[in-house]
Short mmCIF file of C-alpha atoms in Angstrom, two decimals:
data_model
loop_
_atom_site.label_atom_id
_atom_site.label_comp_id
_atom_site.label_asym_id
_atom_site.label_seq_id
_atom_site.Cartn_x
_atom_site.Cartn_y
_atom_site.Cartn_z
CA UNK W 1 -0.73 35.41 -26.90
CA UNK W 2 2.90 34.54 -27.71
CA UNK W 3 5.10 33.17 -24.96
CA UNK W 4 7.54 35.50 -23.29
CA UNK W 5 11.23 35.04 -24.15
CA UNK W 6 11.91 33.47 -20.75
CA UNK W 7 9.03 30.98 -21.13
CA UNK W 8 10.08 30.13 -24.70
CA UNK W 9 13.60 29.41 -23.47
CA UNK W 10 12.26 27.20 -20.69
CA UNK W 11 10.11 25.25 -23.15
CA UNK W 12 13.10 24.76 -25.47
CA UNK W 13 15.21 23.61 -22.55
CA UNK W 14 12.63 21.02 -21.56
CA UNK W 15 12.36 19.79 -25.16
CA UNK W 16 16.12 19.32 -25.30
CA UNK W 17 16.14 17.46 -21.98
CA UNK W 18 13.40 15.12 -23.14
CA UNK W 19 15.35 14.37 -26.31
CA UNK W 20 18.49 13.64 -24.28
CA UNK W 21 16.46 11.38 -22.02
CA UNK W 22 14.96 9.46 -24.94
CA UNK W 23 17.88 9.39 -27.37
CA UNK W 24 20.87 9.46 -25.03
CA UNK W 25 23.86 11.79 -25.46
CA UNK W 26 23.66 14.13 -28.48
CA UNK W 27 25.88 16.73 -30.11
CA UNK W 28 24.79 20.34 -30.50
CA UNK W 29 24.27 19.65 -34.20
CA UNK W 30 22.01 16.70 -33.47
CA UNK W 31 20.04 18.80 -30.99
CA UNK W 32 19.64 21.48 -33.67
CA UNK W 33 18.29 18.94 -36.13
CA UNK W 34 15.90 17.28 -33.67
CA UNK W 35 14.56 20.48 -32.10
CA UNK W 36 14.42 22.62 -35.24
CA UNK W 37 16.06 25.47 -33.31
CA UNK W 38 18.75 27.75 -34.70
CA UNK W 39 22.41 27.14 -33.93
CA UNK W 40 22.63 30.18 -31.56
CA UNK W 41 19.47 29.02 -29.71
CA UNK W 42 20.94 25.54 -29.21
CA UNK W 43 24.23 27.03 -28.00
CA UNK W 44 22.32 29.16 -25.49
CA UNK W 45 20.26 26.27 -24.14
CA UNK W 46 23.31 24.02 -23.82
CA UNK W 47 25.00 26.74 -21.78
CA UNK W 48 21.93 27.29 -19.59
CA UNK W 49 21.40 23.60 -18.92
CA UNK W 50 25.09 23.12 -18.17
CA UNK W 51 25.13 25.98 -15.68
CA UNK W 52 22.00 24.50 -14.02
CA UNK W 53 23.85 21.20 -13.55
CA UNK W 54 21.35 19.27 -15.67
CA UNK W 55 23.62 18.32 -18.58
CA UNK W 56 27.34 17.94 -19.15
CA UNK W 57 29.87 16.79 -21.74
CA UNK W 58 30.01 13.00 -21.64
CA UNK W 59 32.24 12.26 -24.62
CA UNK W 60 32.87 13.01 -28.27
CA UNK W 61 31.14 11.87 -31.43
CA UNK W 62 33.22 9.80 -33.86
CA UNK W 63 36.73 8.48 -33.50
CA UNK W 64 38.50 11.18 -35.52
CA UNK W 65 36.40 14.27 -34.69
CA UNK W 66 37.57 16.82 -32.14
CA UNK W 67 36.48 20.25 -31.01
CA UNK W 68 33.23 21.86 -29.79
CA UNK W 69 31.08 20.40 -32.58
CA UNK W 70 32.04 16.86 -31.58
CA UNK W 71 31.06 17.19 -27.91
CA UNK W 72 28.35 14.84 -26.75
CA UNK W 73 25.99 16.29 -24.16
CA UNK W 74 24.06 14.06 -21.77
CA UNK W 75 21.84 14.42 -18.71
CA UNK W 76 23.78 14.48 -15.44
CA UNK W 77 22.48 11.24 -13.97
CA UNK W 78 23.49 12.01 -10.38
CA UNK W 79 21.64 15.34 -10.40
CA UNK W 80 18.99 13.51 -8.35
CA UNK W 81 18.59 10.05 -6.85
CA UNK W 82 15.50 7.91 -6.56
CA UNK W 83 14.21 4.96 -4.57
CA UNK W 84 11.47 2.54 -5.51
CA UNK W 85 9.70 0.10 -3.19
CA UNK W 86 7.56 -2.96 -3.83
CA UNK W 87 5.53 -3.41 -0.64
CA UNK W 88 3.97 -6.82 -0.12
CA UNK W 89 2.15 -8.33 2.83
CA UNK W 90 5.21 -10.50 3.48
CA UNK W 91 8.00 -7.97 3.00
CA UNK W 92 9.57 -5.11 1.05
CA UNK W 93 11.95 -4.86 -1.91
CA UNK W 94 13.78 -1.64 -2.78
CA UNK W 95 16.03 -0.27 -5.51
CA UNK W 96 18.00 2.98 -5.49
CA UNK W 97 18.72 4.57 -8.85
CA UNK W 98 19.99 7.73 -10.53
CA UNK W 99 17.92 10.28 -12.44
CA UNK W 100 18.02 8.17 -15.61
CA UNK W 101 16.77 5.09 -13.78
CA UNK W 102 20.05 3.15 -13.67
CA UNK W 103 19.93 0.89 -10.61
CA UNK W 104 22.75 1.56 -8.13
CA UNK W 105 21.77 -0.86 -5.35
CA UNK W 106 18.89 -3.15 -4.44
CA UNK W 107 17.79 -5.23 -1.45
CA UNK W 108 14.77 -6.84 0.19
CA UNK W 109 13.67 -7.79 3.69
CA UNK W 110 10.89 -10.08 4.96
CA UNK W 111 8.35 -8.71 7.43
CA UNK W 112 6.37 -11.36 9.27
CA UNK W 113 2.60 -11.13 9.58
CA UNK W 114 2.80 -10.88 13.36
CA UNK W 115 5.20 -7.91 13.32
CA UNK W 116 3.71 -4.87 15.06
CA UNK W 117 3.10 -1.73 13.02
CA UNK W 118 5.91 0.48 14.35
CA UNK W 119 8.68 -2.17 14.06
CA UNK W 120 7.45 -3.12 10.58
CA UNK W 121 7.56 0.51 9.40
CA UNK W 122 11.04 0.98 10.91
CA UNK W 123 12.32 -2.18 9.26
CA UNK W 124 11.13 -1.01 5.84
CA UNK W 125 12.51 2.53 6.28
CA UNK W 126 15.83 1.20 7.55
CA UNK W 127 16.08 -1.01 4.46
CA UNK W 128 15.79 2.06 2.22
CA UNK W 129 18.37 3.86 4.35
CA UNK W 130 20.88 1.00 4.13
CA UNK W 131 20.36 0.55 0.40
CA UNK W 132 20.88 4.27 -0.28
CA UNK W 133 24.07 4.19 1.79
CA UNK W 134 25.30 1.16 -0.15
CA UNK W 135 24.67 3.10 -3.37
CA UNK W 136 26.64 6.07 -2.05
CA UNK W 137 23.55 8.27 -2.09
CA UNK W 138 23.27 10.98 0.56
CA UNK W 139 19.88 12.39 -0.41
CA UNK W 140 16.84 10.94 -2.14
CA UNK W 141 14.82 13.28 -4.34
CA UNK W 142 11.78 11.06 -4.99
CA UNK W 143 10.55 7.74 -3.61
CA UNK W 144 8.02 5.65 -5.54
CA UNK W 145 6.00 3.08 -3.60
CA UNK W 146 3.95 0.24 -5.07
CA UNK W 147 1.52 -1.41 -2.65
CA UNK W 148 -1.60 -3.58 -2.71
CA UNK W 149 -4.90 -1.88 -1.98
CA UNK W 150 -6.86 1.14 -3.18
CA UNK W 151 -5.27 4.55 -3.67
CA UNK W 152 -7.54 7.45 -2.72
CA UNK W 153 -7.75 9.57 -5.91
CA UNK W 154 -8.20 12.75 -3.85
CA UNK W 155 -5.22 12.33 -1.49
CA UNK W 156 -2.98 9.85 -3.31
CA UNK W 157 -2.78 7.77 -0.13
CA UNK W 158 -3.56 4.12 0.53
CA UNK W 159 -7.12 3.68 1.75
CA UNK W 160 -7.83 1.74 4.92
CA UNK W 161 -8.39 -1.93 4.18
CA UNK W 162 -9.24 -4.74 6.55
CA UNK W 163 -7.22 -7.21 4.50
CA UNK W 164 -3.88 -5.36 4.62
CA UNK W 165 -1.47 -4.66 7.49
CA UNK W 166 -1.57 -1.21 9.08
CA UNK W 167 2.13 -0.60 8.42
CA UNK W 168 1.43 -0.32 4.69
CA UNK W 169 -0.55 2.89 5.27
CA UNK W 170 2.00 4.32 7.71
CA UNK W 171 5.01 3.74 5.49
CA UNK W 172 4.71 6.69 3.08
CA UNK W 173 4.60 9.27 5.88
CA UNK W 174 7.56 7.63 7.60
CA UNK W 175 9.61 7.69 4.40
CA UNK W 176 8.82 11.35 3.84
CA UNK W 177 9.79 12.24 7.38
CA UNK W 178 13.06 10.27 7.37
CA UNK W 179 14.32 11.33 3.94
CA UNK W 180 12.59 14.69 3.36
CA UNK W 181 11.82 13.37 -0.11
CA UNK W 182 8.81 13.49 -2.37
CA UNK W 183 6.92 10.21 -1.85
CA UNK W 184 4.37 8.94 -4.38
CA UNK W 185 2.24 5.83 -3.86
CA UNK W 186 0.44 3.75 -6.49
CA UNK W 187 -1.41 0.45 -6.60
CA UNK W 188 0.95 -2.40 -7.41
CA UNK W 189 -1.03 -3.71 -10.37
CA UNK W 190 -1.20 -0.26 -11.93
CA UNK W 191 2.58 0.01 -11.66
CA UNK W 192 2.98 -3.40 -13.30
CA UNK W 193 0.91 -2.10 -16.22
CA UNK W 194 3.12 0.99 -16.48
CA UNK W 195 6.22 -1.21 -16.58
CA UNK W 196 4.81 -3.63 -19.14
CA UNK W 197 3.74 -0.71 -21.35
CA UNK W 198 7.14 1.00 -21.19
CA UNK W 199 9.49 -1.97 -21.15
CA UNK W 200 7.51 -5.17 -21.58
CA UNK W 201 4.74 -6.97 -23.39
CA UNK W 202 2.48 -3.94 -24.07
CA UNK W 203 5.03 -1.57 -25.61
CA UNK W 204 2.99 -1.27 -28.82
CA UNK W 205 -0.40 -0.90 -27.11
CA UNK W 206 -2.11 2.25 -25.82
CA UNK W 207 -5.23 0.29 -24.80
CA UNK W 208 -4.95 -2.97 -22.87
CA UNK W 209 -5.81 -4.71 -19.60
CA UNK W 210 -3.13 -6.24 -17.42
CA UNK W 211 -4.29 -9.22 -15.38
CA UNK W 212 -2.05 -9.69 -12.33
CA UNK W 213 -1.70 -13.29 -11.17
CA UNK W 214 0.39 -13.49 -8.02
CA UNK W 215 -0.28 -14.01 -4.31
CA UNK W 216 -3.47 -12.07 -5.02
CA UNK W 217 -5.26 -11.18 -8.21
CA UNK W 218 -6.02 -7.81 -9.76
CA UNK W 219 -6.26 -5.92 -13.02
CA UNK W 220 -5.02 -2.61 -14.40
CA UNK W 221 -6.89 -0.79 -17.16
CA UNK W 222 -5.10 1.44 -19.68
CA UNK W 223 -7.39 3.15 -22.21
CA UNK W 224 -6.02 5.45 -24.92
CA UNK W 225 -2.69 5.62 -23.12
CA UNK W 226 -4.22 6.69 -19.79
CA UNK W 227 -4.29 4.56 -16.65
CA UNK W 228 -7.88 4.48 -15.38
CA UNK W 229 -8.34 4.42 -11.60
CA UNK W 230 -12.10 4.95 -11.24
CA UNK W 231 -14.13 7.22 -8.98
CA UNK W 232 -12.82 5.63 -5.77
CA UNK W 233 -9.52 4.27 -7.06
CA UNK W 234 -10.98 0.78 -7.37
CA UNK W 235 -10.76 0.09 -11.09
CA UNK W 236 -9.36 -3.40 -11.56
CA UNK W 237 -10.41 -4.95 -8.23
CA UNK W 238 -11.22 -8.05 -10.21
CA UNK W 239 -10.80 -10.35 -7.22
CA UNK W 240 -14.29 -9.21 -6.15
CA UNK W 241 -15.82 -10.11 -9.51
CA UNK W 242 -18.76 -12.54 -8.98
CA UNK W 243 -18.17 -15.63 -11.11
CA UNK W 244 -19.70 -19.12 -11.25
CA UNK W 245 -17.94 -22.04 -9.67
CA UNK W 246 -16.87 -20.48 -6.35
CA UNK W 247 -19.71 -21.74 -4.19
CA UNK W 248 -20.42 -18.30 -2.78
CA UNK W 249 -20.43 -14.57 -3.38
CA UNK W 250 -17.88 -11.88 -2.49
CA UNK W 251 -18.74 -9.24 0.09
CA UNK W 252 -17.80 -5.64 0.84
CA UNK W 253 -15.21 -6.87 3.33
CA UNK W 254 -13.69 -9.82 1.47
CA UNK W 255 -13.27 -11.25 -2.01
CA UNK W 256 -13.73 -14.89 -1.01
CA UNK W 257 -16.42 -16.19 -3.33
CA UNK W 258 -15.27 -13.88 -6.12
CA UNK W 259 -12.78 -14.41 -8.94
CA UNK W 260 -10.01 -14.48 -6.32
CA UNK W 261 -11.37 -17.82 -5.13
CA UNK W 262 -10.80 -19.30 -8.59
CA UNK W 263 -7.54 -17.72 -9.72
CA UNK W 264 -5.69 -16.54 -6.59
CA UNK W 265 -2.47 -18.31 -5.60
CA UNK W 266 -4.11 -20.50 -2.95
CA UNK W 267 -6.83 -21.60 -5.37
CA UNK W 268 -4.26 -22.50 -8.04
CA UNK W 269 -2.21 -24.52 -5.55
CA UNK W 270 -5.37 -26.42 -4.61
CA UNK W 271 -6.22 -26.93 -8.27
CA UNK W 272 -2.83 -28.55 -8.95
CA UNK W 273 -3.24 -31.25 -6.32
CA UNK W 274 -5.52 -33.72 -8.14
CA UNK W 275 -3.33 -33.50 -11.25
CA UNK W 276 -0.26 -34.58 -9.30
CA UNK W 277 1.70 -31.41 -10.09
CA UNK W 278 4.23 -30.70 -7.33
CA UNK W 279 7.17 -28.30 -7.09
CA UNK W 280 9.66 -27.02 -4.56
CA UNK W 281 8.78 -23.69 -2.96
CA UNK W 282 10.77 -20.64 -4.07
CA UNK W 283 11.47 -17.79 -1.66
CA UNK W 284 9.50 -14.58 -2.25
CA UNK W 285 7.32 -16.28 -4.86
CA UNK W 286 3.85 -17.80 -4.61
CA UNK W 287 4.04 -21.58 -4.47
CA UNK W 288 1.41 -21.54 -7.22
CA UNK W 289 3.95 -19.93 -9.57
CA UNK W 290 6.39 -22.79 -9.00
CA UNK W 291 3.60 -25.27 -9.71
CA UNK W 292 2.69 -23.54 -12.97
CA UNK W 293 6.34 -23.37 -13.99
CA UNK W 294 6.72 -27.09 -13.29
CA UNK W 295 3.63 -27.87 -15.35
CA UNK W 296 4.90 -25.79 -18.25
CA UNK W 297 8.26 -27.55 -18.04
CA UNK W 298 6.56 -30.95 -18.24
CA UNK W 299 4.50 -29.84 -21.23
CA UNK W 300 7.55 -28.56 -23.09
CA UNK W 301 9.75 -31.55 -22.25
CA UNK W 302 6.97 -33.96 -23.21
CA UNK W 303 6.37 -32.39 -26.61
CA UNK W 304 8.07 -34.51 -29.27
CA UNK W 305 9.88 -33.21 -32.30
CA UNK W 306 7.88 -33.34 -35.54
CA UNK W 307 8.73 -33.66 -39.19
CA UNK W 308 8.40 -29.91 -39.56
CA UNK W 309 10.74 -28.98 -36.73
CA UNK W 310 12.12 -29.56 -33.22
CA UNK W 311 10.18 -29.91 -29.99
CA UNK W 312 8.37 -26.74 -28.94
CA UNK W 313 10.03 -24.32 -26.54
CA UNK W 314 8.28 -22.54 -23.64
CA UNK W 315 7.57 -19.69 -26.07
CA UNK W 316 5.98 -21.87 -28.75
CA UNK W 317 4.59 -24.93 -26.98
CA UNK W 318 1.28 -23.35 -26.07
CA UNK W 319 -0.22 -23.16 -29.55
CA UNK W 320 0.51 -26.78 -30.40
CA UNK W 321 -0.68 -27.99 -27.03
CA UNK W 322 -3.96 -26.08 -27.14
CA UNK W 323 -4.72 -27.76 -30.44
CA UNK W 324 -4.82 -31.05 -28.55
CA UNK W 325 -8.04 -30.12 -26.78
CA UNK W 326 -9.75 -28.10 -24.08
CA UNK W 327 -9.78 -28.17 -20.31
CA UNK W 328 -11.68 -30.13 -17.74
CA UNK W 329 -10.75 -32.49 -14.93
CA UNK W 330 -8.05 -35.16 -14.89
CA UNK W 331 -8.55 -37.79 -17.55
CA UNK W 332 -8.00 -41.53 -17.47
CA UNK W 333 -6.04 -41.42 -20.74
CA UNK W 334 -3.45 -38.64 -20.57
CA UNK W 335 -3.07 -36.63 -23.74
CA UNK W 336 0.35 -36.16 -25.34
CA UNK W 337 2.46 -33.06 -24.66
CA UNK W 338 2.60 -33.33 -20.86
CA UNK W 339 -0.34 -35.48 -19.78
CA UNK W 340 -1.79 -34.42 -16.41
CA UNK W 341 0.38 -31.29 -16.29
CA UNK W 342 -1.17 -30.18 -19.57
CA UNK W 343 -4.65 -30.81 -18.22
CA UNK W 344 -3.84 -28.77 -15.09
CA UNK W 345 -2.87 -25.85 -17.33
CA UNK W 346 -6.09 -26.35 -19.30
CA UNK W 347 -8.12 -26.14 -16.09
CA UNK W 348 -6.22 -23.04 -15.00
CA UNK W 349 -6.79 -21.42 -18.39
CA UNK W 350 -10.53 -22.12 -18.03
CA UNK W 351 -10.53 -20.13 -14.80
CA UNK W 352 -8.39 -17.24 -16.03
CA UNK W 353 -10.46 -16.92 -19.19
CA UNK W 354 -13.65 -16.67 -17.13
CA UNK W 355 -12.49 -13.47 -15.43
CA UNK W 356 -10.80 -12.08 -18.53
CA UNK W 357 -13.97 -12.55 -20.62
CA UNK W 358 -15.96 -10.45 -18.15
CA UNK W 359 -13.46 -7.60 -18.44
CA UNK W 360 -13.38 -7.87 -22.22
CA UNK W 361 -17.19 -7.72 -22.47
CA UNK W 362 -17.21 -4.36 -20.67
CA UNK W 363 -14.01 -2.68 -21.92
CA UNK W 364 -13.11 -4.31 -25.27
CA UNK W 365 -9.38 -3.63 -24.66
CA UNK W 366 -8.13 -5.68 -27.61
CA UNK W 367 -5.24 -7.01 -25.53
CA UNK W 368 -4.87 -8.78 -22.19
CA UNK W 369 -1.44 -9.18 -20.60
CA UNK W 370 -1.00 -12.02 -18.10
CA UNK W 371 1.44 -10.63 -15.54
CA UNK W 372 2.64 -11.33 -12.03
CA UNK W 373 4.69 -14.29 -10.89
CA UNK W 374 2.09 -16.81 -12.05
CA UNK W 375 1.51 -15.09 -15.39
CA UNK W 376 5.25 -15.05 -15.99
CA UNK W 377 5.58 -18.72 -14.99
CA UNK W 378 2.81 -19.71 -17.40
CA UNK W 379 4.37 -17.75 -20.24
CA UNK W 380 3.14 -18.34 -23.76
CA UNK W 381 1.99 -21.86 -22.86
CA UNK W 382 -0.71 -20.47 -20.55
CA UNK W 383 -1.37 -17.38 -22.68
CA UNK W 384 -2.10 -19.55 -25.72
CA UNK W 385 -4.64 -21.59 -23.78
CA UNK W 386 -6.40 -18.48 -22.48
CA UNK W 387 -6.35 -16.95 -25.98
CA UNK W 388 -8.00 -20.04 -27.48
CA UNK W 389 -10.74 -20.05 -24.86
CA UNK W 390 -11.48 -16.35 -25.22
CA UNK W 391 -11.84 -16.82 -28.96
CA UNK W 392 -14.73 -19.17 -28.19
CA UNK W 393 -16.22 -17.11 -25.37
CA UNK W 394 -16.36 -13.59 -26.83
CA UNK W 395 -16.92 -12.11 -30.30
CA UNK W 396 -14.49 -9.29 -29.48
CA UNK W 397 -11.02 -10.01 -30.95
CA UNK W 398 -8.49 -10.01 -28.13
CA UNK W 399 -4.78 -10.70 -28.03
CA UNK W 400 -3.50 -12.52 -24.95
CA UNK W 401 0.16 -11.90 -24.19
CA UNK W 402 2.46 -13.26 -21.52
CA UNK W 403 3.97 -10.51 -19.41
CA UNK W 404 7.74 -10.31 -19.70
CA UNK W 405 8.60 -8.69 -16.35
CA UNK W 406 6.90 -11.09 -13.92
CA UNK W 407 6.98 -10.19 -10.22
CA UNK W 408 9.63 -7.54 -10.91
CA UNK W 409 7.10 -5.44 -12.83
CA UNK W 410 5.89 -3.65 -9.67
CA UNK W 411 9.37 -2.54 -8.64
CA UNK W 412 10.16 -1.48 -12.20
CA UNK W 413 6.91 0.47 -12.40
CA UNK W 414 7.59 2.20 -9.07
CA UNK W 415 11.01 3.27 -10.35
CA UNK W 416 9.52 4.59 -13.59
CA UNK W 417 6.95 6.56 -11.58
CA UNK W 418 9.65 8.04 -9.35
CA UNK W 419 11.84 8.90 -12.34
CA UNK W 420 9.00 10.57 -14.22
CA UNK W 421 8.05 12.62 -11.16
CA UNK W 422 11.60 13.75 -10.48
CA UNK W 423 12.25 14.67 -14.10
CA UNK W 424 8.95 16.56 -14.35
CA UNK W 425 9.98 18.66 -11.35
CA UNK W 426 13.59 19.21 -12.37
CA UNK W 427 12.83 19.85 -16.04
CA UNK W 428 9.72 21.97 -15.49
CA UNK W 429 9.74 25.47 -16.99
CA UNK W 430 9.40 28.29 -14.46
CA UNK W 431 6.01 29.85 -13.86
CA UNK W 432 5.29 32.86 -16.00
#
């Protein structure tokens, strides 16, 4: 059954808006070429979208051209405003942006563990309020929230968890009440995967696993372009994965004894101690990330120039260093390329590869992205070590890439989620 004229117009309008979103400002002639519509149809849709306040003239094409054919049409970015939050156990970060995702203001606030639920919720909501005011935004259309924990697939809400503060679960309702906005919540690791796929290390992959290495540890699974959440929303809770070397087993109420005990931030900080790797703490970052960054710096600085070229950089040092040998404990005769720091990274790679190999054996994703603050700190130096170990541990060919967005991936993913939701609503064709 053919679409009615009104539905066909709505579909054409949405196609044009998507093109303007992807390509940026376009002339009517360019819209005609990209949509395949007739000149009168393009003129009609430009008029309709302009009257709806969704697009406007933003300039002219070419230095010498003038007149209607030279007008560049673009999406009206302030048609709606968005907020994105990265909710951690120790605080909240927020950005406020326009409909195209351009950041207008950003801020963060710490929230101490001992803070009661109501004051913690109010502090987070007030941060969003202040940031929106700073951006000159009177009304928020959509708020995207990234938080640790499981998202109930039926309700879209954070599930109760004994390991997370109560204010996390109360925050979404408080935001909705204060701003009368659409609020969407997603697991932080899933949002990091969305960001790395759109803007980071997985842009050319529609199937991959993102391994989050930060204060905690988790994984996000993207198969055939679709984020997989599982029957209960628990896909990727890799911290509970039983692995050798932990001295125990995880339980239904805690991941101690699971992979978290080998590759979580506290475990990595403990691992660094016998290798003599120390680093100054950095605010809002796991101390383990600073330790890994220091180790990478020592490896790179200790790598000598060769006859074939200069000393390796952080992006290239990993491959050369891995060739020097595998992991293990501290050695009496330090190897070249960083000595004990290199051996610390070897030992860390042994641990990361153990969890990654288990995921690969089940999913065969073809690509693993090491993300989070620790993944970013390790960069290609750590990724190369993990890649080399996986090549020995599994027959399934797997790329290992360093995430490019680090700890900022969650906030970026939350903003992308909010932008997609707002655009879907604003650009949606009317019901027939």
